[in-house]
PDB file of C-alpha atoms and ligand atoms in Angstrom:
ATOM      1  CA  MET H 160    -166.950  28.284 -42.879  1.00 34.00           C
ATOM      2  CA  GLN H 161    -166.180  24.709 -41.872  1.00 36.00           C
ATOM      3  CA  GLY H 162    -167.608  23.648 -38.547  1.00 42.00           C
ATOM      4  CA  ASP H 163    -165.727  21.494 -36.062  1.00 46.00           C
ATOM      5  CA  SER H 164    -166.569  17.848 -36.380  1.00 42.00           C
ATOM      6  CA  ASP H 165    -166.410  16.009 -33.075  1.00 44.00           C
ATOM      7  CA  GLN H 166    -166.010  12.279 -33.309  1.00 45.00           C
ATOM      8  CA  LEU H 167    -165.570  11.985 -29.529  1.00 42.00           C
ATOM      9  CA  THR H 168    -169.184  11.955 -28.513  1.00 49.00           C
ATOM     10  CA  LEU H 169    -168.556  11.987 -24.804  1.00 70.00           C
ATOM     11  CA  ASP H 170    -165.734  14.545 -24.792  1.00 85.00           C
ATOM     12  CA  PRO H 171    -166.198  16.191 -21.354  1.00 89.00           C
ATOM     13  CA  ASP H 172    -164.953  19.594 -22.602  1.00 92.00           C
ATOM     14  CA  LEU H 173    -167.552  19.580 -25.339  1.00 93.00           C
ATOM     15  CA  ILE H 174    -170.311  18.662 -22.907  1.00 94.00           C
ATOM     16  CA  LYS H 175    -169.173  21.393 -20.502  1.00 95.00           C
ATOM     17  CA  ASP H 176    -169.029  23.979 -23.280  1.00 96.00           C
ATOM     18  CA  LEU H 177    -172.592  23.164 -24.353  1.00 96.00           C
ATOM     19  CA  ARG H 178    -173.846  23.227 -20.755  1.00 95.00           C
ATOM     20  CA  ASP H 179    -172.229  26.638 -20.230  1.00 95.00           C
ATOM     21  CA  ARG H 180    -173.790  27.957 -23.404  1.00 96.00           C
ATOM     22  CA  LEU H 181    -177.213  26.707 -22.297  1.00 95.00           C
ATOM     23  CA  ALA H 182    -176.805  28.268 -18.867  1.00 93.00           C
ATOM     24  CA  LEU H 183    -176.144  31.668 -20.472  1.00 93.00           C
ATOM     25  CA  ALA H 184    -178.695  31.379 -23.280  1.00 95.00           C
ATOM     26  CA  ARG H 185    -181.717  33.645 -23.234  1.00 95.00           C
ATOM     27  CA  ARG H 186    -183.390  31.811 -26.121  1.00 97.00           C
ATOM     28  CA  VAL H 187    -182.932  28.211 -27.213  1.00 98.00           C
ATOM     29  CA  ALA H 188    -184.236  26.610 -30.408  1.00 98.00           C
ATOM     30  CA  VAL H 189    -184.379  22.991 -31.495  1.00 98.00           C
ATOM     31  CA  LEU H 190    -185.023  21.626 -34.974  1.00 98.00           C
ATOM     32  CA  SER H 191    -185.883  17.947 -34.699  1.00 98.00           C
ATOM     33  CA  GLY H 192    -186.368  15.266 -37.323  1.00 98.00           C
ATOM     34  CA  ALA H 193    -187.183  11.571 -37.458  1.00 97.00           C
ATOM     35  CA  GLY H 194    -183.836  10.597 -35.903  1.00 97.00           C
ATOM     36  CA  ILE H 195    -184.833  11.941 -32.478  1.00 98.00           C
ATOM     37  CA  SER H 196    -187.622   9.342 -32.380  1.00 98.00           C
ATOM     38  CA  ALA H 197    -185.452   6.524 -33.762  1.00 96.00           C
ATOM     39  CA  GLU H 198    -184.532   5.299 -30.289  1.00 96.00           C
ATOM     40  CA  SER H 199    -188.232   5.105 -29.398  1.00 97.00           C
ATOM     41  CA  GLY H 200    -188.527   2.616 -32.252  1.00 95.00           C
ATOM     42  CA  VAL H 201    -190.120   4.959 -34.814  1.00 93.00           C
ATOM     43  CA  PRO H 202    -188.739   4.224 -38.295  1.00 87.00           C
ATOM     44  CA  THR H 203    -186.952   7.138 -39.978  1.00 87.00           C
ATOM     45  CA  PHE H 204    -187.692   8.021 -43.616  1.00 82.00           C
ATOM     46  CA  ARG H 205    -184.243   7.679 -45.172  1.00 84.00           C
ATOM     47  CA  GLY H 206    -181.302   5.398 -44.414  1.00 74.00           C
ATOM     48  CA  SER H 207    -181.459   1.698 -43.651  1.00 74.00           C
ATOM     49  CA  GLY H 208    -184.913   0.593 -42.492  1.00 74.00           C
ATOM     50  CA  GLY H 209    -186.313   4.002 -43.544  1.00 74.00           C
ATOM     51  CA  LEU H 210    -189.985   4.204 -44.533  1.00 75.00           C
ATOM     52  CA  TRP H 211    -189.209   5.601 -47.975  1.00 72.00           C
ATOM     53  CA  ARG H 212    -187.035   2.531 -48.647  1.00 73.00           C
ATOM     54  CA  SER H 213    -190.007   0.178 -48.480  1.00 75.00           C
ATOM     55  CA  HIS H 214    -192.808   2.543 -49.558  1.00 76.00           C
ATOM     56  CA  ARG H 215    -193.040   5.007 -52.416  1.00 80.00           C
ATOM     57  CA  ALA H 216    -193.719   8.489 -51.040  1.00 77.00           C
ATOM     58  CA  VAL H 217    -195.627   9.433 -54.199  1.00 78.00           C
ATOM     59  CA  ASP H 218    -198.099   6.580 -53.600  1.00 83.00           C
ATOM     60  CA  LEU H 219    -198.749   7.467 -49.969  1.00 89.00           C
ATOM     61  CA  ALA H 220    -197.833  11.005 -49.055  1.00 93.00           C
ATOM     62  CA  THR H 221    -199.127  13.295 -51.792  1.00 94.00           C
ATOM     63  CA  PRO H 222    -202.545  14.933 -52.336  1.00 96.00           C
ATOM     64  CA  GLU H 223    -202.740  13.080 -55.674  1.00 96.00           C
ATOM     65  CA  ALA H 224    -202.261   9.709 -53.978  1.00 95.00           C
ATOM     66  CA  PHE H 225    -205.077  10.524 -51.548  1.00 97.00           C
ATOM     67  CA  LYS H 226    -207.371  11.592 -54.385  1.00 97.00           C
ATOM     68  CA  ASP H 227    -206.640   8.399 -56.362  1.00 95.00           C
ATOM     69  CA  ASN H 228    -206.716   5.931 -53.493  1.00 95.00           C
ATOM     70  CA  PRO H 229    -207.750   7.340 -50.095  1.00 96.00           C
ATOM     71  CA  LYS H 230    -208.169   3.823 -48.695  1.00 95.00           C
ATOM     72  CA  LEU H 231    -204.526   2.906 -49.402  1.00 93.00           C
ATOM     73  CA  VAL H 232    -203.264   6.183 -47.919  1.00 95.00           C
ATOM     74  CA  TRP H 233    -205.409   5.727 -44.790  1.00 96.00           C
ATOM     75  CA  GLU H 234    -204.201   2.128 -44.416  1.00 94.00           C
ATOM     76  CA  PHE H 235    -200.622   3.432 -44.397  1.00 93.00           C
ATOM     77  CA  TYR H 236    -201.381   6.077 -41.741  1.00 95.00           C
ATOM     78  CA  SER H 237    -203.472   3.641 -39.703  1.00 95.00           C
ATOM     79  CA  TYR H 238    -200.527   1.235 -39.734  1.00 93.00           C
ATOM     80  CA  ARG H 239    -198.204   4.028 -38.576  1.00 93.00           C
ATOM     81  CA  ARG H 240    -200.650   4.857 -35.742  1.00 96.00           C
ATOM     82  CA  GLU H 241    -200.669   1.208 -34.681  1.00 95.00           C
ATOM     83  CA  VAL H 242    -196.871   1.233 -34.512  1.00 94.00           C
ATOM     84  CA  LEU H 243    -196.721   4.573 -32.681  1.00 96.00           C
ATOM     85  CA  ILE H 244    -199.322   3.887 -30.020  1.00 95.00           C
ATOM     86  CA  LYS H 245    -197.088   1.197 -28.527  1.00 96.00           C
ATOM     87  CA  LEU H 246    -194.023   3.462 -28.351  1.00 97.00           C
ATOM     88  CA  ALA H 247    -192.941   5.985 -25.754  1.00 98.00           C
ATOM     89  CA  PRO H 248    -190.795   9.145 -25.687  1.00 98.00           C
ATOM     90  CA  ASN H 249    -187.094   8.343 -25.233  1.00 98.00           C
ATOM     91  CA  PRO H 250    -184.439  10.118 -23.112  1.00 98.00           C
ATOM     92  CA  ALA H 251    -183.879  12.706 -25.888  1.00 98.00           C
ATOM     93  CA  HIS H 252    -187.537  13.855 -25.869  1.00 98.00           C
ATOM     94  CA  ILE H 253    -187.557  13.763 -22.067  1.00 98.00           C
ATOM     95  CA  ALA H 254    -184.320  15.759 -21.730  1.00 98.00           C
ATOM     96  CA  LEU H 255    -185.682  18.483 -24.026  1.00 98.00           C
ATOM     97  CA  ALA H 256    -188.953  18.630 -22.106  1.00 97.00           C
ATOM     98  CA  GLY H 257    -186.917  19.064 -18.916  1.00 96.00           C
ATOM     99  CA  LEU H 258    -184.780  21.795 -20.468  1.00 96.00           C
ATOM    100  CA  ALA H 259    -187.687  24.264 -20.578  1.00 93.00           C
ATOM    101  CA  GLY H 260    -187.955  24.125 -16.780  1.00 91.00           C
ATOM    102  CA  LYS H 261    -184.223  24.674 -16.339  1.00 91.00           C
ATOM    103  CA  LEU H 262    -184.032  27.882 -18.376  1.00 90.00           C
ATOM    104  CA  LYS H 263    -184.615  31.242 -16.668  1.00 81.00           C
ATOM    105  CA  ASP H 264    -187.818  31.633 -18.653  1.00 83.00           C
ATOM    106  CA  LYS H 265    -189.536  28.345 -19.576  1.00 77.00           C
ATOM    107  CA  ASP H 266    -190.994  29.995 -22.707  1.00 84.00           C
ATOM    108  CA  SER H 267    -187.522  30.635 -24.060  1.00 94.00           C
ATOM    109  CA  LEU H 268    -187.265  27.118 -25.536  1.00 98.00           C
ATOM    110  CA  THR H 269    -189.045  26.435 -28.819  1.00 98.00           C
ATOM    111  CA  ILE H 270    -188.948  23.062 -30.532  1.00 98.00           C
ATOM    112  CA  ILE H 271    -189.455  23.184 -34.271  1.00 98.00           C
ATOM    113  CA  THR H 272    -190.207  19.636 -35.338  1.00 98.00           C
ATOM    114  CA  GLN H 273    -190.688  17.901 -38.658  1.00 97.00           C
ATOM    115  CA  ASN H 274    -192.078  14.894 -36.809  1.00 97.00           C
ATOM    116  CA  VAL H 275    -195.751  14.040 -36.802  1.00 97.00           C
ATOM    117  CA  ASP H 276    -195.535  11.398 -34.057  1.00 97.00           C
ATOM    118  CA  GLY H 277    -196.527  13.611 -31.091  1.00 97.00           C
ATOM    119  CA  LEU H 278    -193.671  12.262 -28.923  1.00 98.00           C
ATOM    120  CA  HIS H 279    -192.367  15.726 -27.936  1.00 98.00           C
ATOM    121  CA  GLN H 280    -195.818  16.567 -26.494  1.00 97.00           C
ATOM    122  CA  ARG H 281    -196.058  13.205 -24.774  1.00 97.00           C
ATOM    123  CA  ALA H 282    -192.699  13.897 -23.103  1.00 98.00           C
ATOM    124  CA  GLY H 283    -194.137  17.179 -21.792  1.00 97.00           C
ATOM    125  CA  SER H 284    -192.816  19.806 -24.233  1.00 97.00           C
ATOM    126  CA  LYS H 285    -195.270  22.669 -24.638  1.00 95.00           C
ATOM    127  CA  LYS H 286    -193.825  25.231 -27.045  1.00 97.00           C
ATOM    128  CA  LEU H 287    -193.762  23.426 -30.373  1.00 97.00           C
ATOM    129  CA  LEU H 288    -193.967  24.341 -34.021  1.00 98.00           C
ATOM    130  CA  GLU H 289    -195.075  21.237 -35.920  1.00 97.00           C
ATOM    131  CA  LEU H 290    -193.968  21.986 -39.469  1.00 97.00           C
ATOM    132  CA  HIS H 291    -195.414  18.832 -41.019  1.00 97.00           C
ATOM    133  CA  GLY H 292    -198.585  18.398 -38.934  1.00 97.00           C
ATOM    134  CA  ASN H 293    -199.512  15.629 -36.523  1.00 98.00           C
ATOM    135  CA  ILE H 294    -200.638  12.073 -37.162  1.00 98.00           C
ATOM    136  CA  TRP H 295    -203.070  12.268 -34.220  1.00 98.00           C
ATOM    137  CA  ARG H 296    -205.126  14.980 -35.888  1.00 98.00           C
ATOM    138  CA  VAL H 297    -207.557  14.684 -38.805  1.00 98.00           C
ATOM    139  CA  ARG H 298    -208.785  17.393 -41.151  1.00 98.00           C
ATOM    140  CA  CYS H 299    -212.060  17.400 -43.073  1.00 98.00           C
ATOM    141  CA  THR H 300    -211.598  17.738 -46.824  1.00 97.00           C
ATOM    142  CA  LYS H 301    -215.017  19.406 -47.023  1.00 96.00           C
ATOM    143  CA  CYS H 302    -215.445  21.755 -44.040  1.00 95.00           C
ATOM    144  CA  GLY H 303    -211.737  22.040 -43.146  1.00 96.00           C
ATOM    145  CA  VAL H 304    -212.271  21.469 -39.406  1.00 96.00           C
ATOM    146  CA  VAL H 305    -209.250  19.929 -37.660  1.00 97.00           C
ATOM    147  CA  THR H 306    -209.855  17.625 -34.697  1.00 97.00           C
ATOM    148  CA  GLU H 307    -207.755  15.373 -32.493  1.00 97.00           C
ATOM    149  CA  ASN H 308    -208.328  11.705 -33.196  1.00 97.00           C
ATOM    150  CA  HIS H 309    -206.509   8.916 -31.355  1.00 97.00           C
ATOM    151  CA  ASP H 310    -208.476   5.960 -32.782  1.00 97.00           C
ATOM    152  CA  VAL H 311    -206.358   2.860 -33.345  1.00 96.00           C
ATOM    153  CA  PRO H 312    -207.310   1.380 -35.685  1.00 93.00           C
ATOM    154  CA  ILE H 313    -209.040   4.300 -37.309  1.00 96.00           C
ATOM    155  CA  GLU H 314    -212.171   3.538 -39.315  1.00 96.00           C
ATOM    156  CA  ILE H 315    -211.293   3.297 -43.019  1.00 94.00           C
ATOM    157  CA  LEU H 316    -212.558   5.470 -44.509  1.00 96.00           C
ATOM    158  CA  PRO H 317    -213.233   8.032 -41.752  1.00 98.00           C
ATOM    159  CA  PHE H 318    -215.872  10.735 -42.288  1.00 98.00           C
ATOM    160  CA  CYS H 319    -216.510  14.077 -40.610  1.00 97.00           C
ATOM    161  CA  ARG H 320    -219.164  14.227 -37.893  1.00 94.00           C
ATOM    162  CA  GLN H 321    -219.243  18.015 -37.479  1.00 94.00           C
ATOM    163  CA  GLN H 322    -222.759  19.344 -37.095  1.00 91.00           C
ATOM    164  CA  SER H 323    -223.799  22.481 -38.918  1.00 81.00           C
ATOM    165  CA  ARG H 324    -227.216  23.960 -39.387  1.00 81.00           C
ATOM    166  CA  HIS H 325    -227.446  21.958 -42.639  1.00 84.00           C
ATOM    167  CA  GLY H 326    -226.902  18.691 -40.733  1.00 91.00           C
ATOM    168  CA  ARG H 327    -223.839  16.488 -40.391  1.00 93.00           C
ATOM    169  CA  CYS H 328    -220.868  17.376 -42.652  1.00 95.00           C
ATOM    170  CA  LYS H 329    -219.920  13.783 -43.690  1.00 95.00           C
ATOM    171  CA  GLY H 330    -216.857  15.020 -45.660  1.00 97.00           C
ATOM    172  CA  LEU H 331    -213.929  12.620 -46.084  1.00 98.00           C
ATOM    173  CA  LEU H 332    -211.304  13.082 -43.362  1.00 98.00           C
ATOM    174  CA  ARG H 333    -207.575  13.119 -44.149  1.00 98.00           C
ATOM    175  CA  PRO H 334    -204.535  13.011 -41.874  1.00 98.00           C
ATOM    176  CA  ASP H 335    -203.592  16.555 -40.767  1.00 98.00           C
ATOM    177  CA  ILE H 336    -200.156  16.058 -42.262  1.00 97.00           C
ATOM    178  CA  VAL H 337    -198.259  18.107 -44.822  1.00 97.00           C
ATOM    179  CA  TRP H 338    -197.722  15.943 -47.882  1.00 96.00           C
ATOM    180  CA  PHE H 339    -195.152  16.362 -50.634  1.00 93.00           C
ATOM    181  CA  GLY H 340    -196.210  19.204 -52.921  1.00 93.00           C
ATOM    182  CA  GLU H 341    -198.271  20.932 -50.209  1.00 96.00           C
ATOM    183  CA  MET H 342    -197.624  24.199 -48.395  1.00 95.00           C
ATOM    184  CA  LEU H 343    -196.735  24.254 -44.710  1.00 96.00           C
ATOM    185  CA  PRO H 344    -199.505  25.517 -42.375  1.00 93.00           C
ATOM    186  CA  SER H 345    -199.934  29.253 -42.876  1.00 93.00           C
ATOM    187  CA  GLY H 346    -197.401  31.421 -41.045  1.00 97.00           C
ATOM    188  CA  ILE H 347    -195.572  28.550 -39.369  1.00 98.00           C
ATOM    189  CA  PHE H 348    -192.371  28.803 -41.385  1.00 98.00           C
ATOM    190  CA  GLU H 349    -192.089  32.547 -40.715  1.00 98.00           C
ATOM    191  CA  GLN H 350    -192.451  31.810 -36.991  1.00 98.00           C
ATOM    192  CA  ALA H 351    -189.794  29.093 -37.245  1.00 98.00           C
ATOM    193  CA  CYS H 352    -187.411  31.509 -39.019  1.00 98.00           C
ATOM    194  CA  ASN H 353    -187.861  34.065 -36.225  1.00 98.00           C
ATOM    195  CA  VAL H 354    -187.231  31.422 -33.570  1.00 98.00           C
ATOM    196  CA  ALA H 355    -184.086  30.247 -35.398  1.00 98.00           C
ATOM    197  CA  ALA H 356    -182.728  33.758 -35.895  1.00 98.00           C
ATOM    198  CA  GLU H 357    -183.461  34.999 -32.367  1.00 98.00           C
ATOM    199  CA  ALA H 358    -182.040  31.984 -30.523  1.00 98.00           C
ATOM    200  CA  ASP H 359    -178.621  32.150 -28.870  1.00 97.00           C
ATOM    201  CA  ILE H 360    -178.171  28.437 -29.522  1.00 98.00           C
ATOM    202  CA  MET H 361    -179.990  26.016 -31.806  1.00 98.00           C
ATOM    203  CA  PHE H 362    -179.753  22.214 -31.775  1.00 98.00           C
ATOM    204  CA  ILE H 363    -180.402  20.431 -35.073  1.00 98.00           C
ATOM    205  CA  ILE H 364    -181.224  16.882 -34.083  1.00 98.00           C
ATOM    206  CA  GLY H 365    -181.874  13.765 -36.149  1.00 98.00           C
ATOM    207  CA  THR H 366    -182.649  15.267 -39.516  1.00 97.00           C
ATOM    208  CA  SER H 367    -181.070  14.367 -42.840  1.00 95.00           C
ATOM    209  CA  GLY H 368    -181.364  18.021 -43.864  1.00 91.00           C
ATOM    210  CA  VAL H 369    -182.729  17.301 -47.323  1.00 91.00           C
ATOM    211  CA  VAL H 370    -186.422  18.257 -47.084  1.00 89.00           C
ATOM    212  CA  GLN H 371    -187.094  21.931 -47.711  1.00 91.00           C
ATOM    213  CA  PRO H 372    -187.987  24.391 -46.389  1.00 93.00           C
ATOM    214  CA  ALA H 373    -187.198  22.844 -42.967  1.00 92.00           C
ATOM    215  CA  ALA H 374    -183.616  22.058 -43.982  1.00 92.00           C
ATOM    216  CA  SER H 375    -182.836  25.728 -44.634  1.00 96.00           C
ATOM    217  CA  LEU H 376    -183.604  26.725 -41.024  1.00 98.00           C
ATOM    218  CA  ALA H 377    -180.247  25.582 -39.643  1.00 97.00           C
ATOM    219  CA  GLU H 378    -178.261  27.678 -42.110  1.00 97.00           C
ATOM    220  CA  TYR H 379    -180.651  30.605 -41.644  1.00 98.00           C
ATOM    221  CA  ALA H 380    -180.019  30.428 -37.894  1.00 98.00           C
ATOM    222  CA  LYS H 381    -176.257  30.404 -38.427  1.00 98.00           C
ATOM    223  CA  GLU H 382    -176.402  33.353 -40.851  1.00 98.00           C
ATOM    224  CA  ASN H 383    -178.247  35.285 -38.151  1.00 98.00           C
ATOM    225  CA  GLY H 384    -175.610  34.698 -35.506  1.00 98.00           C
ATOM    226  CA  THR H 385    -177.180  31.735 -33.684  1.00 98.00           C
ATOM    227  CA  TYR H 386    -174.684  29.118 -32.439  1.00 98.00           C
ATOM    228  CA  THR H 387    -175.666  25.939 -34.296  1.00 98.00           C
ATOM    229  CA  VAL H 388    -175.094  22.415 -32.964  1.00 98.00           C
ATOM    230  CA  GLU H 389    -175.969  19.350 -35.019  1.00 98.00           C
ATOM    231  CA  ILE H 390    -176.524  15.991 -33.286  1.00 97.00           C
ATOM    232  CA  ASN H 391    -176.650  13.046 -35.669  1.00 96.00           C
ATOM    233  CA  PRO H 392    -174.799   9.712 -35.843  1.00 95.00           C
ATOM    234  CA  GLU H 393    -174.177  10.392 -39.550  1.00 95.00           C
ATOM    235  CA  LYS H 394    -172.879  13.360 -41.488  1.00 95.00           C
ATOM    236  CA  THR H 395    -175.449  15.382 -43.443  1.00 96.00           C
ATOM    237  CA  PRO H 396    -175.302  18.100 -46.117  1.00 95.00           C
ATOM    238  CA  ILE H 397    -175.339  20.760 -43.363  1.00 95.00           C
ATOM    239  CA  SER H 398    -172.698  19.194 -41.098  1.00 96.00           C
ATOM    240  CA  GLY H 399    -169.855  21.233 -42.544  1.00 95.00           C
ATOM    241  CA  VAL H 400    -171.680  24.512 -42.056  1.00 95.00           C
ATOM    242  CA  MET H 401    -172.707  24.083 -38.417  1.00 97.00           C
ATOM    243  CA  ASP H 402    -170.633  25.523 -35.559  1.00 97.00           C
ATOM    244  CA  LYS H 403    -170.515  22.023 -34.062  1.00 96.00           C
ATOM    245  CA  SER H 404    -171.442  18.782 -35.738  1.00 96.00           C
ATOM    246  CA  ILE H 405    -171.530  16.047 -33.137  1.00 95.00           C
ATOM    247  CA  THR H 406    -171.545  12.426 -34.252  1.00 94.00           C
ATOM    248  CA  ALA H 407    -173.837  10.932 -31.651  1.00 94.00           C
ATOM    249  CA  ARG H 408    -177.262   9.498 -30.972  1.00 95.00           C
ATOM    250  CA  ALA H 409    -179.677  12.015 -29.515  1.00 97.00           C
ATOM    251  CA  ALA H 410    -180.919   9.860 -26.654  1.00 96.00           C
ATOM    252  CA  GLU H 411    -177.320   9.285 -25.562  1.00 94.00           C
ATOM    253  CA  LEU H 412    -176.046  12.846 -25.778  1.00 95.00           C
ATOM    254  CA  LEU H 413    -178.934  15.122 -24.792  1.00 97.00           C
ATOM    255  CA  PRO H 414    -179.339  13.830 -21.224  1.00 96.00           C
ATOM    256  CA  LEU H 415    -175.606  14.553 -20.690  1.00 94.00           C
ATOM    257  CA  ILE H 416    -175.887  18.139 -21.897  1.00 94.00           C
ATOM    258  CA  ILE H 417    -179.161  19.012 -20.227  1.00 92.00           C
TER     259      ILE H 417
HETATM  260  P1  LIG E 768    -184.824  11.350 -42.332  1.00 71.45           P
HETATM  261  O1  LIG E 768    -185.289   9.938 -42.241  1.00 71.45           O
HETATM  262  O2  LIG E 768    -184.609  11.915 -43.675  1.00 71.45           O
HETATM  263  O3  LIG E 768    -183.453  11.504 -41.534  1.00 71.45           O
HETATM  264  C1  LIG E 768    -183.298  10.988 -40.245  1.00 71.45           C
HETATM  265  C2  LIG E 768    -181.932  11.411 -39.722  1.00 71.45           C
HETATM  266  O4  LIG E 768    -181.834  10.994 -38.363  1.00 71.45           O
HETATM  267  C3  LIG E 768    -180.746  10.813 -40.468  1.00 71.45           C
HETATM  268  O5  LIG E 768    -179.827  11.830 -40.806  1.00 71.45           O
HETATM  269  C4  LIG E 768    -180.129   9.844 -39.453  1.00 71.45           C
HETATM  270  O6  LIG E 768    -178.709   9.754 -39.562  1.00 71.45           O
HETATM  271  C5  LIG E 768    -180.531  10.510 -38.148  1.00 71.45           C
HETATM  272  N1  LIG E 768    -180.609   9.603 -36.987  1.00 71.45           N
HETATM  273  C6  LIG E 768    -180.873   8.270 -36.970  1.00 71.45           C
HETATM  274  N2  LIG E 768    -180.852   7.797 -35.710  1.00 71.45           N
HETATM  275  C7  LIG E 768    -180.561   8.867 -34.904  1.00 71.45           C
HETATM  276  C8  LIG E 768    -180.407   9.027 -33.496  1.00 71.45           C
HETATM  277  N3  LIG E 768    -180.537   8.002 -32.658  1.00 71.45           N
HETATM  278  N4  LIG E 768    -180.132  10.262 -33.018  1.00 71.45           N
HETATM  279  C9  LIG E 768    -179.996  11.320 -33.864  1.00 71.45           C
HETATM  280  N5  LIG E 768    -180.135  11.218 -35.194  1.00 71.45           N
HETATM  281  C10 LIG E 768    -180.415  10.024 -35.722  1.00 71.45           C
HETATM  282  O7  LIG E 768    -185.849  12.232 -41.474  1.00 71.45           O
HETATM  283  P2  LIG E 768    -186.168  13.792 -41.543  1.00 71.45           P
HETATM  284  O8  LIG E 768    -184.943  14.592 -41.789  1.00 71.45           O
HETATM  285  O9  LIG E 768    -186.966  14.105 -40.330  1.00 71.45           O
HETATM  286  O10 LIG E 768    -191.871  14.611 -44.241  1.00 71.45           O
HETATM  287  O11 LIG E 768    -187.099  13.855 -42.805  1.00 71.45           O
HETATM  288  C11 LIG E 768    -187.713  15.060 -43.131  1.00 71.45           C
HETATM  289  C12 LIG E 768    -189.092  14.824 -43.697  1.00 71.45           C
HETATM  290  O12 LIG E 768    -189.005  13.852 -44.755  1.00 71.45           O
HETATM  291  C13 LIG E 768    -190.086  14.182 -42.739  1.00 71.45           C
HETATM  292  O13 LIG E 768    -190.697  15.127 -41.868  1.00 71.45           O
HETATM  293  C14 LIG E 768    -191.076  13.571 -43.660  1.00 71.45           C
HETATM  294  C15 LIG E 768    -190.133  12.954 -44.659  1.00 71.45           C
HETATM  295  O14 LIG E 768    -190.629  12.722 -45.909  1.00 71.45           O
HETATM  296  C16 LIG E 768    -193.175  14.433 -44.429  1.00 71.45           C
HETATM  297  O15 LIG E 768    -193.769  13.402 -44.136  1.00 71.45           O
HETATM  298  C17 LIG E 768    -193.838  15.608 -45.028  1.00 71.45           C
END
């Protein structure tokens, strides 16, 4: 089925309709992508100025790249940390964090994010499923322990300091991020599917809808009767399938709806 495509971003009837739907909703889901952080100054991956325009993903975001050249991969992530530390959540992150408190049950909002920047948490959102990990966590390639690490710059190369009865681990640390060719963290996609299917309304915000399996969640939600609303200044492969596809920037529209 073709969804409606609203060019009039600030159409008051559309805003009212979405507010009414939120007021009645028992469960709300959000799928966010790089575009929600664009107005904080975080580069997206695709499109003009996108990270994958100036860097080759296979050189920087695959397990093979890390095995061949961990220093180069860490330099890339250290650079991204340096950029991120100076940035702040924007009105889109803040509006979503505020939404939880406005719903009858604050646990009824779940944000499924592909972003690793931690900006949803910094805005105050609590119930999150981070499909692709988090740049502020590191994972030991030897003992597997995951820890928070906010060092900027991070030591290159960083090594694990976990103590065991055999002494210090000293394994090489990697970003706790899902790279191309890797599985998502165990069980997380199943949880995301349940959230998508059980929601009364789901917002799909700032994602190009091309990276699987995350991209399939919006259509899965729709197939299961969830009202799906895309917010993106550009059309995407899923725009035509959504109940509403709104051509707008997230930081502009979300504060009006919420
Ligand atoms: P992309 O960079 O592929 O897409 C960003 C989307 O955000 C585009 O569709 C833009 O039109 C849209 N956009 C830009 N500015 C916006 C704004 N102000 N408000 C709303 N939308 C806006 O990013 P993702 O779809 O998140 O994976 O990419 C998915 C995955 O690909 C990422 O998680 C990353 C990447 O490779 C890993 O690193 C594993």
